[in-house]
Coordinates of C-alpha atoms in Angstrom, one line a residue:
M770 CA 68.3 -11.4 11.9
A771 CA 68.6 -7.7 12.3
V772 CA 71.1 -5.6 10.3
P773 CA 72.8 -2.5 11.8
L774 CA 71.4 0.8 10.5
R775 CA 74.8 2.0 8.9
I776 CA 75.0 -1.2 6.9
L777 CA 71.4 -0.8 5.8
L778 CA 72.1 2.8 4.7
I779 CA 75.0 1.5 2.6
L780 CA 72.9 -1.3 1.1
T781 CA 70.2 1.2 0.1
L782 CA 72.7 2.9 -2.2
I783 CA 73.2 -0.3 -4.3
P784 CA 70.7 -0.5 -7.3
G785 CA 68.2 -3.3 -7.1
I786 CA 68.9 -4.0 -3.4
H787 CA 65.4 -3.2 -2.4
S788 CA 63.6 -6.5 -2.1
I789 CA 60.4 -5.1 -0.4
K790 CA 58.2 -2.4 -1.8
T791 CA 55.5 -0.5 0.1
V792 CA 54.0 3.0 0.6
R793 CA 56.2 5.5 2.5
Q794 CA 53.9 7.8 4.4
V795 CA 50.2 7.3 5.3
S796 CA 47.9 9.6 7.2
V797 CA 45.6 7.9 9.6
K798 CA 42.9 9.1 11.9
A799 CA 43.8 8.2 15.5
G800 CA 42.0 5.1 16.6
A801 CA 41.1 4.0 13.0
P802 CA 42.4 0.9 11.3
V803 CA 44.7 0.9 8.3
T804 CA 46.2 -1.9 6.1
I805 CA 49.6 -1.7 4.5
P806 CA 50.7 -3.9 1.6
C807 CA 54.3 -5.2 1.4
L808 CA 55.4 -6.6 -2.0
Y809 CA 58.3 -9.0 -1.9
E810 CA 60.3 -11.0 -4.5
A811 CA 59.1 -14.4 -5.5
K812 CA 62.2 -16.1 -4.1
Y813 CA 60.9 -15.2 -0.6
R814 CA 57.5 -16.8 -1.1
D815 CA 58.1 -19.4 1.7
N816 CA 60.0 -17.1 4.1
V817 CA 58.6 -15.8 7.4
K818 CA 57.3 -12.2 7.2
Y819 CA 56.9 -9.9 10.1
L820 CA 56.1 -6.3 11.2
C821 CA 58.6 -4.4 13.2
K822 CA 58.0 -1.1 15.1
G823 CA 60.6 1.6 15.5
Y824 CA 62.4 4.4 13.8
T825 CA 65.5 2.3 13.1
W826 CA 65.7 -1.3 12.0
A827 CA 68.4 -2.1 14.5
S828 CA 66.2 -1.0 17.4
C829 CA 62.7 -1.9 16.2
S830 CA 60.5 -4.4 18.1
Y831 CA 58.7 -7.4 16.6
E832 CA 55.0 -6.9 16.7
I833 CA 53.6 -9.8 14.7
K834 CA 54.9 -12.7 12.5
T835 CA 53.3 -15.0 10.0
N836 CA 54.6 -18.1 11.7
T837 CA 53.2 -17.3 15.2
P838 CA 49.6 -17.4 16.5
Q839 CA 47.9 -14.2 15.8
N840 CA 46.3 -13.3 19.1
S841 CA 47.2 -9.6 19.0
Q842 CA 44.4 -7.1 19.5
I843 CA 46.3 -4.4 17.7
Y844 CA 47.9 -6.1 14.7
S845 CA 47.2 -8.8 12.1
I846 CA 49.2 -10.1 9.2
S847 CA 48.5 -12.3 6.1
D848 CA 50.6 -13.6 3.3
D849 CA 49.3 -13.9 -0.3
K850 CA 52.0 -16.2 -1.8
T851 CA 50.3 -16.2 -5.2
Q852 CA 50.6 -12.4 -5.5
T853 CA 53.8 -12.3 -3.4
I854 CA 52.3 -9.7 -1.1
F855 CA 51.9 -9.8 2.6
T856 CA 49.7 -7.2 4.3
V857 CA 49.8 -5.9 7.9
T858 CA 46.8 -4.3 9.5
I859 CA 47.2 -1.8 12.4
K860 CA 43.7 -2.1 14.0
E861 CA 44.2 1.0 16.1
L862 CA 47.0 3.5 15.9
A863 CA 48.1 4.0 19.4
D864 CA 50.8 6.6 18.9
K865 CA 50.4 9.8 17.1
N866 CA 53.3 9.3 14.7
T867 CA 54.9 5.9 14.3
Y868 CA 57.5 4.2 12.1
Y869 CA 57.1 0.6 11.0
W870 CA 59.0 -1.9 8.9
C871 CA 57.8 -4.6 6.5
I872 CA 60.5 -7.4 6.8
V873 CA 61.2 -10.8 5.3
E874 CA 63.2 -13.1 7.5
I875 CA 66.3 -14.6 5.9
D876 CA 67.6 -17.8 7.4
G877 CA 71.4 -17.7 7.7
G878 CA 71.6 -14.2 6.3
G879 CA 70.5 -10.6 6.7
D880 CA 66.7 -9.9 6.7
V881 CA 65.3 -7.6 4.0
G882 CA 62.7 -4.9 4.7
E883 CA 61.2 -1.5 3.9
R884 CA 60.1 1.3 6.3
F885 CA 56.8 3.2 6.2
Y886 CA 55.5 6.0 8.4
L887 CA 52.1 6.4 9.9
S888 CA 51.0 10.0 10.7
G889 CA 48.1 10.0 13.2
T890 CA 45.6 12.9 13.2
T891 CA 42.7 13.8 15.4
G892 CA 40.7 15.4 12.5
P893 CA 40.4 14.3 8.8
P894 CA 43.5 12.6 7.5
S895 CA 45.7 14.4 5.0
L896 CA 44.8 11.8 2.4
Y897 CA 42.2 9.0 2.6
V898 CA 39.7 6.9 0.7
D899 CA 36.2 5.8 1.6
N900 CA 37.2 2.1 1.6
Q901 CA 40.6 0.4 1.3
T902 CA 39.0 -2.7 -0.3
V903 CA 36.9 -2.4 -3.5
I904 CA 35.4 -4.9 -5.9
G905 CA 34.9 -4.4 -9.7
F906 CA 33.5 -6.6 -12.5
I907 CA 35.2 -7.7 -15.7
G908 CA 34.4 -5.3 -18.6
E909 CA 32.9 -2.6 -16.4
N910 CA 34.2 0.6 -14.8
I911 CA 34.9 1.6 -11.2
T912 CA 35.5 5.0 -9.6
I913 CA 37.6 5.6 -6.5
N914 CA 37.6 8.9 -4.7
C915 CA 40.8 10.2 -3.0
H916 CA 40.0 12.8 -0.4
Y917 CA 42.7 15.3 0.7
T918 CA 43.3 18.3 2.9
I919 CA 46.8 19.2 1.7
S920 CA 48.4 20.6 -1.4
G921 CA 50.8 18.9 -3.7
A922 CA 51.0 16.9 -6.9
M923 CA 48.5 14.1 -7.3
K924 CA 49.1 10.6 -8.8
W925 CA 47.5 7.2 -9.1
C926 CA 49.9 4.3 -8.9
K927 CA 49.9 0.6 -8.9
L928 CA 52.3 -1.2 -6.5
N929 CA 55.2 -2.5 -8.5
S930 CA 54.0 -0.8 -11.6
N931 CA 53.8 2.6 -13.1
C932 CA 51.9 5.8 -12.1
V933 CA 49.4 8.1 -13.9
T934 CA 50.3 11.7 -13.2
G935 CA 48.1 13.6 -15.7
T936 CA 44.4 13.5 -16.4
S937 CA 44.5 10.2 -18.2
G938 CA 46.8 7.2 -18.8
S939 CA 47.0 3.4 -18.7
I940 CA 48.3 0.8 -16.1
D941 CA 48.6 -2.8 -17.2
G942 CA 46.2 -2.3 -20.0
T943 CA 43.5 -0.6 -17.9
R944 CA 42.4 2.9 -18.9
I945 CA 42.9 5.4 -16.1
T946 CA 41.1 8.8 -15.9
L947 CA 41.6 11.4 -13.1
N948 CA 38.9 14.0 -12.4
T949 CA 39.5 17.1 -10.2
S950 CA 36.2 18.8 -10.6
M951 CA 35.2 18.2 -6.9
K952 CA 36.6 20.2 -4.1
N953 CA 39.3 18.4 -2.0
V954 CA 38.7 15.2 -4.0
F955 CA 40.3 13.7 -7.1
S956 CA 38.4 10.8 -8.5
V957 CA 40.1 7.9 -10.3
T958 CA 38.1 5.9 -12.9
L959 CA 39.4 2.6 -14.1
S960 CA 37.7 1.6 -17.4
G961 CA 37.4 -1.8 -19.1
L962 CA 38.4 -3.8 -16.0
S963 CA 40.1 -7.2 -16.5
P964 CA 41.5 -9.8 -14.1
E965 CA 44.9 -8.2 -14.6
S966 CA 43.5 -5.0 -13.2
S967 CA 43.3 -6.6 -9.7
G968 CA 46.0 -5.6 -7.2
W969 CA 47.2 -3.0 -4.8
Y970 CA 47.0 0.7 -5.9
Y971 CA 47.5 3.9 -4.0
C972 CA 46.6 7.6 -4.2
V973 CA 49.3 10.1 -4.0
K974 CA 49.0 13.7 -2.9
G975 CA 52.0 15.6 -1.9
N976 CA 54.2 13.4 0.4
F977 CA 51.3 11.1 1.4
Q978 CA 50.1 7.8 -0.1
M979 CA 46.9 5.8 0.6
P980 CA 46.7 2.2 -0.5
V981 CA 43.6 0.6 -2.1
H982 CA 43.1 -3.0 -3.0
L983 CA 41.0 -3.8 -6.1
T984 CA 39.6 -7.2 -6.8
V985 CA 38.1 -7.8 -10.3
T986 CA 35.8 -10.8 -10.8
E987 CA 33.0 -12.0 -13.0
K988 CA 29.7 -10.2 -12.5
P989 CA 27.2 -12.4 -10.6
T990 CA 24.1 -13.4 -12.5
G991 CA 21.2 -11.0 -11.8
T992 CA 23.4 -8.2 -10.5
V993 CA 21.9 -4.9 -11.5
Q994 CA 24.0 -2.3 -9.8
T995 CA 27.8 -2.0 -10.5
S996 CA 29.8 -2.3 -7.3
T997 CA 31.6 0.9 -6.3
N998 CA 34.0 1.7 -3.5
N999 CA 32.2 4.9 -2.4
E1000 CA 30.0 4.0 0.5
S1001 CA 28.5 7.5 0.6
D1002 CA 27.6 7.3 -3.1
T1003 CA 26.0 3.9 -2.7
T1004 CA 24.0 5.2 0.3
A1005 CA 22.8 8.2 -1.8
V1006 CA 21.8 5.9 -4.7
D1007 CA 19.9 3.7 -2.3
E1008 CA 18.1 6.6 -0.8
Q1009 CA 17.2 8.0 -4.2
R1010 CA 15.9 4.6 -5.4
S1011 CA 13.8 4.4 -2.2
S1012 CA 12.3 7.8 -2.9
V1013 CA 11.5 6.9 -6.5
D1014 CA 9.9 3.6 -5.3
I1015 CA 7.7 5.4 -2.8
N1016 CA 6.7 8.1 -5.4
S1017 CA 5.8 5.4 -7.9
L1018 CA 3.5 3.8 -5.4
I1019 CA 1.5 6.9 -4.4
I1020 CA -0.7 7.1 -7.6
P1021 CA -1.6 3.3 -7.6
L1022 CA -2.4 3.4 -3.9
S1023 CA -4.6 6.5 -4.3
L1024 CA -6.5 4.9 -7.2
L1025 CA -6.9 1.7 -5.1
I1026 CA -8.3 3.7 -2.2
L1027 CA -10.7 5.5 -4.5
V1028 CA -12.0 2.2 -6.0
V1029 CA -12.5 0.8 -2.5
I1030 CA -14.5 3.8 -1.4
V1031 CA -16.7 3.8 -4.5
A1032 CA -17.3 0.0 -4.0
L1033 CA -18.3 0.5 -0.4
F1034 CA -20.7 3.3 -1.3
V1035 CA -22.4 1.2 -4.0
W1036 CA -22.6 -1.7 -1.6
F1037 CA -24.3 0.5 1.0
I1038 CA -26.9 1.8 -1.5
L1039 CA -27.8 -1.7 -2.6
K1040 CA -28.0 -2.8 1.0
C1041 CA -30.4 -0.1 1.8
K1042 CA -32.6 -0.9 -1.2
Q1043 CA -32.6 -4.6 -0.2
A1044 CA -33.6 -3.7 3.3
K1045 CA -36.6 -1.7 2.1
A1046 CA -37.7 -4.4 -0.2
D1047 CA -37.6 -7.0 2.7
S1048 CA -39.5 -4.8 5.2
P1049 CA -43.1 -6.0 6.4
S1050 CA -44.7 -2.7 5.5
S1051 CA -43.9 -3.1 1.9
K1052 CA -45.4 -6.6 1.8
S1053 CA -48.6 -5.4 3.5
T1054 CA -49.3 -2.8 0.8
E1055 CA -49.7 -5.6 -1.7
E1056 CA -52.9 -6.7 0.0
A1057 CA -55.1 -3.6 -0.6
V1058 CA -58.9 -3.4 -0.6
T1059 CA -60.1 -3.1 -4.1
Y1060 CA -63.8 -4.3 -4.1
S1061 CA -66.8 -4.2 -1.8
D1062 CA -70.3 -5.6 -2.0
V1063 CA -73.1 -4.0 -0.1
T1064 CA -76.6 -5.7 0.2
F1065 CA -79.7 -3.9 1.5
K1066 CA -82.7 -5.8 2.9
T1067 CA -86.1 -4.7 4.2
K1068 CA -86.9 -5.4 7.8
K1069 CA -89.8 -7.7 8.6
P1070 CA -93.2 -6.0 9.6
A1071 CA -93.1 -7.3 13.2
Q1072 CA -90.0 -5.3 13.9
T1073 CA -90.1 -1.8 15.2
V1074 CA -89.9 0.9 12.7
E1075 CA -86.6 2.5 12.8
T1076 CA -85.6 3.5 9.3
D1077 CA -86.7 2.6 5.9
V1078 CA -83.3 1.2 4.9
D1079 CA -80.6 -0.5 6.9
V1080 CA -77.2 -1.8 5.8
T1081 CA -77.1 -5.3 6.9
Y1082 CA -74.1 -6.9 5.2
S1083 CA -70.7 -5.9 3.9
S1084 CA -68.0 -8.0 2.5
V1085 CA -64.4 -7.0 1.7
T1086 CA -62.4 -8.8 -0.9
T1087 CA -58.6 -8.4 -1.1
A1088 CA -56.7 -8.2 -4.3
K1089 CA -55.5 -11.8 -3.9
Q1090 CA -59.1 -13.1 -3.4
Q1091 CA -60.4 -11.0 -6.3
S1092 CA -57.6 -12.5 -8.5
L1093 CA -58.8 -16.0 -7.5
R1094 CA -62.4 -15.1 -8.4
R1095 CA -61.4 -13.7 -11.7
S1096 CA -59.5 -16.9 -12.5
E1097 CA -62.6 -19.0 -11.7
A1098 CA -64.9 -16.8 -13.8
K1099 CA -62.8 -16.2 -16.9
D1100 CA -65.7 -14.8 -19.0
M1101 CA -66.6 -12.1 -16.5
D1102 CA -64.9 -8.8 -16.9
V1103 CA -67.1 -6.7 -14.7
T1104 CA -68.1 -7.2 -11.2
Y1105 CA -71.5 -5.8 -10.1
A1106 CA -72.6 -4.6 -6.8
A1107 CA -76.4 -4.9 -6.2
M1108 CA -78.4 -2.9 -3.8
I1109 CA -82.1 -4.0 -3.1
H1110 CA -84.3 -1.4 -1.7
H1111 CA -87.8 -2.4 -0.3
K1112 CA -90.4 -0.2 1.3
R1113 CA -92.2 -1.6 4.2
N1114 CA -95.8 -2.5 3.6
A1115 CA -98.1 0.2 4.8
E1116 CA -100.1 -0.7 7.9
P1117 CA -103.9 -0.9 7.4
S1118 CA -105.9 2.1 8.4
V1119 CA -108.4 1.8 11.3

């Protein structure tokens, strides 16, 4: 049930009348999605929640409700009844500047709601974060970077809690440190995370706010790297680790290649030596001529006189045969060669 604007304005002047809490002004790049948290009182846990679009409550149009099928291509809505927060997501900002309302429907009475403003930009938003959803681990730290292109005071706040305006402070027992050393960025570090650290936070710079949801859980077994919200930082760390891994492999790979080359060279040398040892020419050299026997005999008288001495027999003994002979005649150390020379009988004179 809608309430006229003039009545709404009167109600806003009454302390404690605000039943919905949300951010007021968010800068969004045109075409990019954004999620807005809407905190409500516990007594409205089972009520219907919805998103309304328009400058005034009286004239705003229903965009999406929690009790209707969510078939919208532009909007989505979800209700966390445990945390008493419902969130609306504008998947793509159609208009350049748009007003919306987070509203809780009251049966038989006036609905309650709170307005927020989306400022669309074609370039970098006035205030933005790398990721609206981050995960941290109990007992560890997490850093969130808030980027800005405008001037103004900076804060770090928790929805329905206090804000840290200086360089350090505490929210719900979690230590908060703000760092402004980087240009156009102030980083927020949450130290000593606990389950109570979970919830919706938002950066503040000037008139703009940017919501961020933090979930703190137990660290999974075997997890080495602490989760961070900064995707660019994670990418840089991954690239650096890859570079270190490659550099650490260069020396072992070089040594392995050198060992393989030396092994191939030694194998080649041994192969050549083996080939020479197995060749037929090397085997034939073992059978060399080492001894020879020559016998001279005188020709018979009836034969024609040719010469006084003729060589008639020659025998060649190989080293293997000689070795056999030596084994048969163990007591003989010297082999003799005999030559017999005979003169032919002189023919009788006439």
